[in-house]
């Protein structure tokens, strides 16, 4: 991008109209020559409008419906300078500090905006930096608090015409019946077609333990394990009368201290 | 978000004074906005319905959003409601979550309802 002999142009993307208005107003004060060529309410629009208007700068809100700011930036960073606007707290902001990525904390103060604009003015003479790697890392940081989030958290059971959604926190245990798997909660018993094997693969292994070929029990729901007269380990579930047998193969889970 | 959201209440007058635990409705509406409607570009609608079936008061919060991500945690919100319902009503109350065939999500709180409480 050669040094500009025309006023710089910018796009503003934020799903909240008052936020766009505020940023536009503040920009008009700290950088009166800057021309706002387009405004978008989500990432898809931002990318399309940036294609049409070719702004020098894109102010992108991180959290927008459909396509967020980071995803939009991945489409745009080789064509314009990116500044993120975010309402994330201090902790998450550390993620931004590490890279060449510029950001504004919402609500945007005039002081902070002036600093950012000053930096942008200097950068406008240069080609936008390649921030692809930083964006990917930032995305991963903001997305995932943990790998745990990919475990199955909701069980779907057909009830009447609709689908009943049972959160795994409600489930006391799963037990395989002939054709179905029984889902037992404190208040309801539901049947689903997913097999115990499938459930065991998809559920968080720290949340549910296999105690028998036909039983998966929620660890938090276990009240106690005792031995019956025949020496079998029997598991008692909190708030539920039925005891569950622990098979010999899984007895190691409950070895005495 | 405001311009993409519509909220409608369908609660008959006689239920206007029915006792209902505080803050539960808030949580359900927040959930509907945050998980159901905010991710949806077109926005959407929330309908809050109150009605009585037999001796049970149903309060439903339904949205026409993106539905429920099977891998997204329940958060503290719903777990909290469930816990409080159990404390207040034991086994007589429940929180039921459903996804209707047309899409979106419905959360329904069901608590015991006594008619003519004051008289």
Short mmCIF file of C-alpha atoms in Angstrom, two decimals:
data_model
loop_
_atom_site.label_atom_id
_atom_site.label_comp_id
_atom_site.label_asym_id
_atom_site.label_seq_id
_atom_site.Cartn_x
_atom_site.Cartn_y
_atom_site.Cartn_z
CA UNK A 1 0.00 0.00 0.00
CA UNK A 2 1.68 3.28 -1.07
CA UNK A 3 1.56 6.36 1.12
CA UNK A 4 -1.87 7.84 0.82
CA UNK A 5 -2.54 11.01 -1.12
CA UNK A 6 -6.24 10.73 -0.35
CA UNK A 7 -8.14 10.51 2.93
CA UNK A 8 -7.89 7.10 4.60
CA UNK A 9 -11.00 4.93 4.57
CA UNK A 10 -12.44 2.55 7.13
CA UNK A 11 -15.14 -0.01 7.67
CA UNK A 12 -16.89 -0.54 11.01
CA UNK A 13 -18.41 -3.91 11.88
CA UNK A 14 -20.40 -4.43 15.06
CA UNK A 15 -23.72 -6.13 15.64
CA UNK A 16 -24.79 -3.42 18.07
CA UNK A 17 -25.83 -0.26 16.29
CA UNK A 18 -25.18 2.02 19.28
CA UNK A 19 -21.61 0.68 19.39
CA UNK A 20 -21.10 1.51 15.71
CA UNK A 21 -22.54 4.98 16.27
CA UNK A 22 -20.27 5.56 19.24
CA UNK A 23 -17.14 4.43 17.42
CA UNK A 24 -18.02 6.52 14.37
CA UNK A 25 -18.58 9.58 16.55
CA UNK A 26 -15.33 9.10 18.47
CA UNK A 27 -13.38 8.54 15.24
CA UNK A 28 -14.81 11.77 13.83
CA UNK A 29 -13.28 13.58 16.79
CA UNK A 30 -9.84 12.00 16.90
CA UNK A 31 -9.39 11.48 13.16
CA UNK A 32 -11.68 13.86 11.26
CA UNK A 33 -10.18 13.07 7.83
CA UNK A 34 -10.95 9.37 8.11
CA UNK A 35 -13.85 8.41 5.83
CA UNK A 36 -16.15 5.62 7.03
CA UNK A 37 -17.07 3.90 3.78
CA UNK A 38 -19.20 1.08 5.14
CA UNK A 39 -20.84 -0.35 8.26
CA UNK A 40 -21.68 -3.99 8.82
CA UNK A 41 -23.71 -5.81 11.46
CA UNK A 42 -21.88 -9.13 11.13
CA UNK A 43 -18.78 -10.74 9.68
CA UNK A 44 -20.31 -11.96 6.44
CA UNK A 45 -21.46 -8.44 5.63
CA UNK A 46 -18.10 -7.00 6.67
CA UNK A 47 -16.20 -9.24 4.26
CA UNK A 48 -18.61 -8.49 1.40
CA UNK A 49 -18.57 -4.73 2.03
CA UNK A 50 -14.79 -4.69 2.37
CA UNK A 51 -14.58 -6.38 -1.02
CA UNK A 52 -16.69 -3.67 -2.54
CA UNK A 53 -15.31 -0.59 -0.78
CA UNK A 54 -11.68 -1.66 -0.27
CA UNK A 55 -11.19 0.25 3.00
CA UNK A 56 -7.70 0.85 4.36
CA UNK A 57 -8.79 -0.10 7.87
CA UNK A 58 -11.41 -2.49 9.27
CA UNK A 59 -12.68 -2.06 12.84
CA UNK A 60 -14.11 -5.46 13.72
CA UNK A 61 -16.12 -6.45 16.76
CA UNK A 62 -14.98 -9.90 17.95
CA UNK A 63 -18.37 -11.27 18.87
CA UNK A 64 -20.88 -11.00 16.06
CA UNK A 65 -23.58 -13.43 14.97
CA UNK A 66 -22.85 -15.83 12.13
CA UNK A 67 -19.27 -14.81 11.45
CA UNK A 68 -17.29 -13.14 14.22
CA UNK A 69 -14.51 -10.59 13.89
CA UNK A 70 -11.60 -13.00 13.98
CA UNK A 71 -13.00 -15.12 11.19
CA UNK A 72 -13.72 -11.97 9.17
CA UNK A 73 -10.16 -10.77 9.81
CA UNK A 74 -8.81 -13.97 8.34
CA UNK A 75 -10.47 -13.00 5.06
CA UNK A 76 -9.35 -9.40 5.21
CA UNK A 77 -5.94 -9.06 6.81
CA UNK A 78 -3.95 -9.10 3.58
CA UNK A 79 -6.09 -6.31 2.16
CA UNK A 80 -6.50 -3.89 5.04
CA UNK A 81 -5.29 -3.04 8.53
CA UNK A 82 -7.33 -4.75 11.21
CA UNK A 83 -8.35 -3.31 14.56
CA UNK A 84 -10.47 -5.47 16.84
CA UNK A 85 -13.03 -4.02 19.20
CA UNK A 86 -13.81 -6.28 22.08
CA UNK A 87 -15.63 -6.30 25.36
CA UNK A 88 -13.48 -9.16 26.62
CA UNK A 89 -11.98 -8.74 30.02
CA UNK A 90 -8.39 -8.08 30.91
CA UNK A 91 -7.49 -11.76 31.10
CA UNK A 92 -8.57 -12.54 27.57
CA UNK A 93 -6.90 -9.39 26.34
CA UNK A 94 -3.49 -10.83 27.18
CA UNK A 95 -4.02 -12.95 24.10
CA UNK A 96 -4.02 -9.82 21.98
CA UNK A 97 -0.98 -8.25 23.54
CA UNK A 98 1.29 -10.97 22.24
CA UNK A 99 0.91 -10.17 18.59
CA UNK A 100 0.96 -7.32 16.15
CA UNK A 101 -2.78 -7.31 16.47
CA UNK A 102 -4.38 -4.03 17.36
CA UNK A 103 -7.43 -3.92 19.56
CA UNK A 104 -9.77 -1.56 21.33
CA UNK A 105 -11.50 -2.37 24.55
CA UNK A 106 -15.21 -1.55 24.51
CA UNK A 107 -16.59 0.84 25.47
CA UNK A 108 -13.96 2.72 23.50
CA UNK A 109 -12.41 5.71 25.23
CA UNK A 110 -11.21 8.75 23.25
CA UNK A 111 -7.67 8.39 24.67
CA UNK A 112 -7.27 4.78 23.68
CA UNK A 113 -8.75 5.46 20.27
CA UNK A 114 -6.34 8.34 19.70
CA UNK A 115 -3.37 6.04 20.40
CA UNK A 116 -4.71 3.42 18.04
CA UNK A 117 -5.37 5.96 15.30
CA UNK A 118 -1.88 7.39 15.70
CA UNK A 119 -0.43 3.91 15.17
CA UNK A 120 -2.73 3.31 12.22
CA UNK A 121 -1.65 6.52 10.53
CA UNK A 122 1.95 5.36 10.68
CA UNK A 123 1.08 1.91 9.44
CA UNK A 124 -1.04 3.06 6.53
CA UNK A 125 2.09 3.70 4.53
CA UNK A 126 3.05 0.04 4.88
CA UNK A 127 1.53 -3.15 3.61
CA UNK A 128 -0.65 -4.78 6.30
CA UNK A 129 1.35 -7.31 8.29
CA UNK A 130 0.79 -11.01 7.88
CA UNK A 131 -1.16 -11.78 11.03
CA UNK A 132 -2.55 -15.13 9.83
CA UNK A 133 -0.75 -17.21 12.44
CA UNK A 134 -1.61 -14.86 15.29
CA UNK A 135 -5.26 -14.89 14.25
CA UNK A 136 -5.35 -18.67 14.26
CA UNK A 137 -3.79 -18.72 17.73
CA UNK A 138 -6.08 -16.03 19.03
CA UNK A 139 -9.06 -17.88 17.68
CA UNK A 140 -8.00 -21.07 19.45
CA UNK A 141 -7.43 -19.15 22.70
CA UNK A 142 -10.79 -17.42 22.69
CA UNK A 143 -12.72 -20.45 21.50
CA UNK A 144 -11.51 -23.17 23.72
CA UNK A 145 -11.31 -22.96 27.44
CA UNK A 146 -10.59 -26.66 27.23
CA UNK A 147 -10.61 -29.71 25.00
CA UNK A 148 -13.39 -31.03 27.26
CA UNK A 149 -15.95 -29.06 25.37
CA UNK A 150 -16.12 -31.66 22.65
CA UNK A 151 -17.67 -34.30 24.84
CA UNK A 152 -21.34 -35.03 24.48
CA UNK A 153 -23.29 -32.87 26.96
CA UNK A 154 -26.88 -33.36 25.86
CA UNK A 155 -28.80 -36.58 25.34
CA UNK A 156 -31.70 -36.45 22.90
CA UNK A 157 -34.71 -38.63 23.55
CA UNK A 158 -37.82 -38.83 21.43
CA UNK A 159 -40.80 -37.99 23.65
CA UNK A 160 -44.16 -37.57 21.98
CA UNK A 161 -43.71 -35.35 18.95
CA UNK A 162 -40.68 -33.49 20.19
CA UNK A 163 -37.14 -34.14 21.24
CA UNK A 164 -36.50 -34.04 24.93
CA UNK A 165 -33.04 -32.70 25.76
CA UNK A 166 -31.45 -34.18 28.84
CA UNK A 167 -28.27 -32.60 30.07
CA UNK A 168 -25.64 -35.11 31.15
CA UNK A 169 -25.61 -33.43 34.59
CA UNK A 170 -29.15 -34.70 35.11
CA UNK A 171 -28.33 -38.29 34.25
CA UNK A 172 -27.77 -40.74 37.11
CA UNK A 173 -26.86 -43.67 34.91
CA UNK A 174 -27.27 -45.27 31.50
CA UNK A 175 -28.21 -48.93 31.27
CA UNK A 176 -28.47 -50.95 28.10
CA UNK A 177 -31.69 -52.82 27.51
CA UNK A 178 -32.36 -55.16 24.62
CA UNK A 179 -32.76 -52.67 21.84
CA UNK A 180 -32.53 -49.43 23.71
CA UNK A 181 -30.47 -47.64 26.25
CA UNK A 182 -32.27 -46.47 29.36
CA UNK A 183 -31.45 -42.98 30.57
CA UNK A 184 -32.24 -42.55 34.25
CA UNK A 185 -32.55 -39.12 35.84
CA UNK A 186 -33.83 -38.28 39.33
CA UNK A 187 -37.29 -37.66 37.92
CA UNK A 188 -37.56 -39.51 34.61
CA UNK A 189 -36.68 -42.63 32.75
CA UNK A 190 -36.18 -42.27 29.01
CA UNK A 191 -35.21 -44.65 26.24
CA UNK A 192 -32.77 -43.77 23.49
CA UNK A 193 -31.39 -45.68 20.53
CA UNK A 194 -27.76 -44.72 21.06
CA UNK A 195 -25.86 -47.76 22.30
CA UNK A 196 -23.86 -47.84 25.50
CA UNK A 197 -20.71 -48.25 23.44
CA UNK A 198 -21.47 -45.09 21.46
CA UNK A 199 -22.23 -43.20 24.65
CA UNK A 200 -19.04 -44.40 26.29
CA UNK A 201 -17.09 -43.08 23.31
CA UNK A 202 -18.78 -39.69 23.24
CA UNK A 203 -19.16 -38.86 26.92
CA UNK A 204 -16.49 -37.35 29.13
CA UNK A 205 -14.70 -40.34 30.72
CA UNK A 206 -14.23 -38.30 33.90
CA UNK A 207 -17.95 -37.64 34.08
CA UNK A 208 -19.24 -41.17 33.47
CA UNK A 209 -17.64 -44.46 34.46
CA UNK A 210 -18.33 -47.83 33.00
CA UNK A 211 -19.00 -50.14 35.93
CA UNK A 212 -20.50 -53.03 33.98
CA UNK A 213 -20.90 -54.21 30.40
CA UNK A 214 -24.36 -52.73 30.47
CA UNK A 215 -23.98 -49.75 32.82
CA UNK A 216 -22.44 -46.29 32.69
CA UNK A 217 -22.81 -44.30 35.88
CA UNK A 218 -22.33 -40.62 36.54
CA UNK A 219 -19.41 -40.32 38.93
CA UNK A 220 -20.98 -37.42 40.86
CA UNK A 221 -24.10 -39.47 41.46
CA UNK A 222 -22.35 -42.35 43.22
CA UNK A 223 -23.33 -42.48 46.89
CA UNK A 224 -21.50 -45.61 48.01
CA UNK A 225 -20.27 -49.02 47.00
CA UNK A 226 -20.84 -52.03 49.24
CA UNK A 227 -20.37 -55.79 48.97
CA UNK A 228 -23.38 -58.06 49.05
CA UNK A 229 -23.50 -61.56 50.58
CA UNK A 230 -22.20 -63.15 47.39
CA UNK A 231 -19.22 -60.84 47.41
CA UNK A 232 -20.42 -58.71 44.48
CA UNK A 233 -19.79 -54.99 44.60
CA UNK A 234 -23.06 -53.10 44.57
CA UNK A 235 -23.21 -49.42 43.79
CA UNK A 236 -25.74 -47.08 45.35
CA UNK A 237 -26.77 -44.02 43.39
CA UNK A 238 -27.76 -40.85 45.20
CA UNK A 239 -31.52 -40.18 45.27
CA UNK A 240 -32.34 -43.46 43.63
CA UNK A 241 -33.49 -46.77 45.13
CA UNK A 242 -32.08 -49.29 42.65
CA UNK A 243 -28.56 -50.62 43.25
CA UNK A 244 -26.24 -51.24 40.32
CA UNK A 245 -23.86 -54.13 40.05
CA UNK A 246 -20.17 -53.46 39.51
CA UNK A 247 -18.71 -56.22 37.39
CA UNK A 248 -15.44 -57.91 38.30
CA UNK A 249 -13.72 -56.27 35.30
CA UNK A 250 -14.47 -52.85 36.71
CA UNK A 251 -14.03 -53.59 40.39
CA UNK A 252 -10.63 -51.89 40.34
CA UNK A 253 -12.44 -48.54 40.16
CA UNK A 254 -13.53 -48.96 43.75
CA UNK A 255 -10.57 -50.55 45.48
CA UNK A 256 -10.48 -49.83 49.15
CA UNK A 257 -7.98 -47.28 50.26
CA UNK B 1 -29.06 -7.40 19.50
CA UNK B 2 -32.10 -5.32 20.41
CA UNK B 3 -33.24 -4.71 16.86
CA UNK B 4 -32.98 -8.42 16.02
CA UNK B 5 -35.02 -9.59 18.97
CA UNK B 6 -38.72 -9.76 19.67
CA UNK B 7 -40.23 -10.97 22.93
CA UNK B 8 -43.86 -11.91 23.46
CA UNK B 9 -45.64 -12.87 26.68
CA UNK B 10 -48.64 -15.18 26.54
CA UNK B 11 -49.74 -15.33 30.13
CA UNK B 12 -53.46 -15.23 31.01
CA UNK B 13 -54.48 -12.51 33.47
CA UNK B 14 -55.44 -14.89 36.26
CA UNK B 15 -51.85 -16.19 36.36
CA UNK B 16 -50.42 -12.71 36.71
CA UNK B 17 -50.43 -13.04 40.50
CA UNK B 18 -49.40 -16.72 40.68
CA UNK B 19 -46.30 -17.18 42.83
CA UNK B 20 -43.19 -18.16 40.89
CA UNK B 21 -39.60 -18.39 42.13
CA UNK B 22 -37.57 -15.28 41.26
CA UNK B 23 -34.72 -15.12 38.77
CA UNK B 24 -35.52 -18.37 36.96
CA UNK B 25 -37.30 -16.70 34.07
CA UNK B 26 -34.39 -14.31 33.69
CA UNK B 27 -31.94 -17.18 33.34
CA UNK B 28 -34.06 -18.93 30.72
CA UNK B 29 -34.51 -15.77 28.67
CA UNK B 30 -30.81 -14.98 28.91
CA UNK B 31 -30.03 -18.49 27.70
CA UNK B 32 -32.44 -18.15 24.80
CA UNK B 33 -30.75 -14.92 23.73
CA UNK B 34 -27.18 -15.99 24.33
CA UNK B 35 -27.23 -19.51 22.95
CA UNK B 36 -30.25 -19.52 20.66
CA UNK B 37 -30.58 -16.10 19.06
CA UNK B 38 -27.30 -14.23 19.32
CA UNK B 39 -25.52 -16.67 16.97
CA UNK B 40 -28.30 -16.29 14.44
CA UNK B 41 -27.77 -13.51 11.89
CA UNK B 42 -31.46 -12.86 11.34
CA UNK B 43 -32.16 -12.69 15.08
CA UNK B 44 -35.47 -14.13 16.19
CA UNK B 45 -38.27 -14.30 18.68
CA UNK B 46 -38.78 -15.43 22.25
CA UNK B 47 -42.20 -16.44 23.48
CA UNK B 48 -42.91 -16.79 27.19
CA UNK B 49 -46.01 -18.86 27.90
CA UNK B 50 -47.73 -19.49 31.21
CA UNK B 51 -50.52 -22.05 31.56
CA UNK B 52 -51.96 -24.58 33.94
CA UNK B 53 -52.24 -28.31 33.22
CA UNK B 54 -54.13 -30.15 35.97
CA UNK B 55 -52.47 -28.89 39.12
CA UNK B 56 -49.20 -27.93 37.47
CA UNK B 57 -48.16 -24.45 36.42
CA UNK B 58 -46.08 -24.47 33.25
CA UNK B 59 -43.87 -21.55 32.35
CA UNK B 60 -42.22 -22.07 28.96
CA UNK B 61 -39.54 -19.97 27.32
CA UNK B 62 -39.29 -20.84 23.63
CA UNK B 63 -37.05 -19.38 20.97
CA UNK B 64 -36.66 -19.96 17.26
CA UNK B 65 -32.88 -19.79 17.39
CA UNK B 66 -30.12 -22.14 16.36
CA UNK B 67 -31.14 -24.90 18.78
CA UNK B 68 -28.92 -26.65 21.27
CA UNK B 69 -25.32 -27.57 20.61
CA UNK B 70 -25.08 -31.15 21.88
CA UNK B 71 -21.52 -30.57 22.97
CA UNK B 72 -22.02 -27.28 24.79
CA UNK B 73 -22.13 -27.46 28.55
CA UNK B 74 -25.23 -26.72 30.54
CA UNK B 75 -23.48 -23.86 32.24
CA UNK B 76 -24.39 -22.99 35.76
CA UNK B 77 -27.69 -21.41 34.83
CA UNK B 78 -29.80 -24.48 34.17
CA UNK B 79 -28.10 -26.54 36.87
CA UNK B 80 -28.92 -23.75 39.29
CA UNK B 81 -32.58 -23.73 38.35
CA UNK B 82 -32.78 -27.50 38.73
CA UNK B 83 -31.17 -27.34 42.15
CA UNK B 84 -33.45 -24.58 43.37
CA UNK B 85 -36.55 -26.35 42.07
CA UNK B 86 -35.51 -29.49 43.94
CA UNK B 87 -34.97 -27.50 47.14
CA UNK B 88 -38.30 -25.67 46.87
CA UNK B 89 -40.58 -28.41 45.59
CA UNK B 90 -38.71 -31.72 45.83
CA UNK B 91 -39.82 -34.11 43.14
CA UNK B 92 -42.94 -32.04 42.35
CA UNK B 93 -41.17 -29.62 40.06
CA UNK B 94 -39.03 -30.05 37.01
CA UNK B 95 -37.17 -28.24 34.28
CA UNK B 96 -37.74 -29.81 30.88
CA UNK B 97 -35.75 -28.82 27.81
CA UNK B 98 -37.06 -29.72 24.37
CA UNK B 99 -36.20 -28.96 20.78
CA UNK B 100 -39.40 -28.68 18.73
CA UNK B 101 -39.51 -30.20 15.21
CA UNK B 102 -39.55 -26.69 13.72
CA UNK B 103 -36.21 -25.78 15.30
CA UNK B 104 -35.18 -23.57 18.19
CA UNK B 105 -35.39 -24.59 21.80
CA UNK B 106 -38.01 -24.67 24.57
CA UNK B 107 -37.29 -24.62 28.28
CA UNK B 108 -40.23 -25.37 30.54
CA UNK B 109 -40.41 -24.94 34.31
CA UNK B 110 -43.21 -26.93 35.92
CA UNK B 111 -44.21 -26.31 39.50
CA UNK B 112 -47.26 -27.24 41.60
CA UNK B 113 -50.18 -24.85 41.21
CA UNK B 114 -52.86 -24.33 43.82
CA UNK B 115 -55.98 -22.57 42.73
CA UNK B 116 -57.45 -19.75 44.79
CA UNK B 117 -54.46 -19.47 47.03
CA UNK B 118 -55.48 -16.31 48.87
CA UNK B 119 -59.08 -17.16 49.74
#
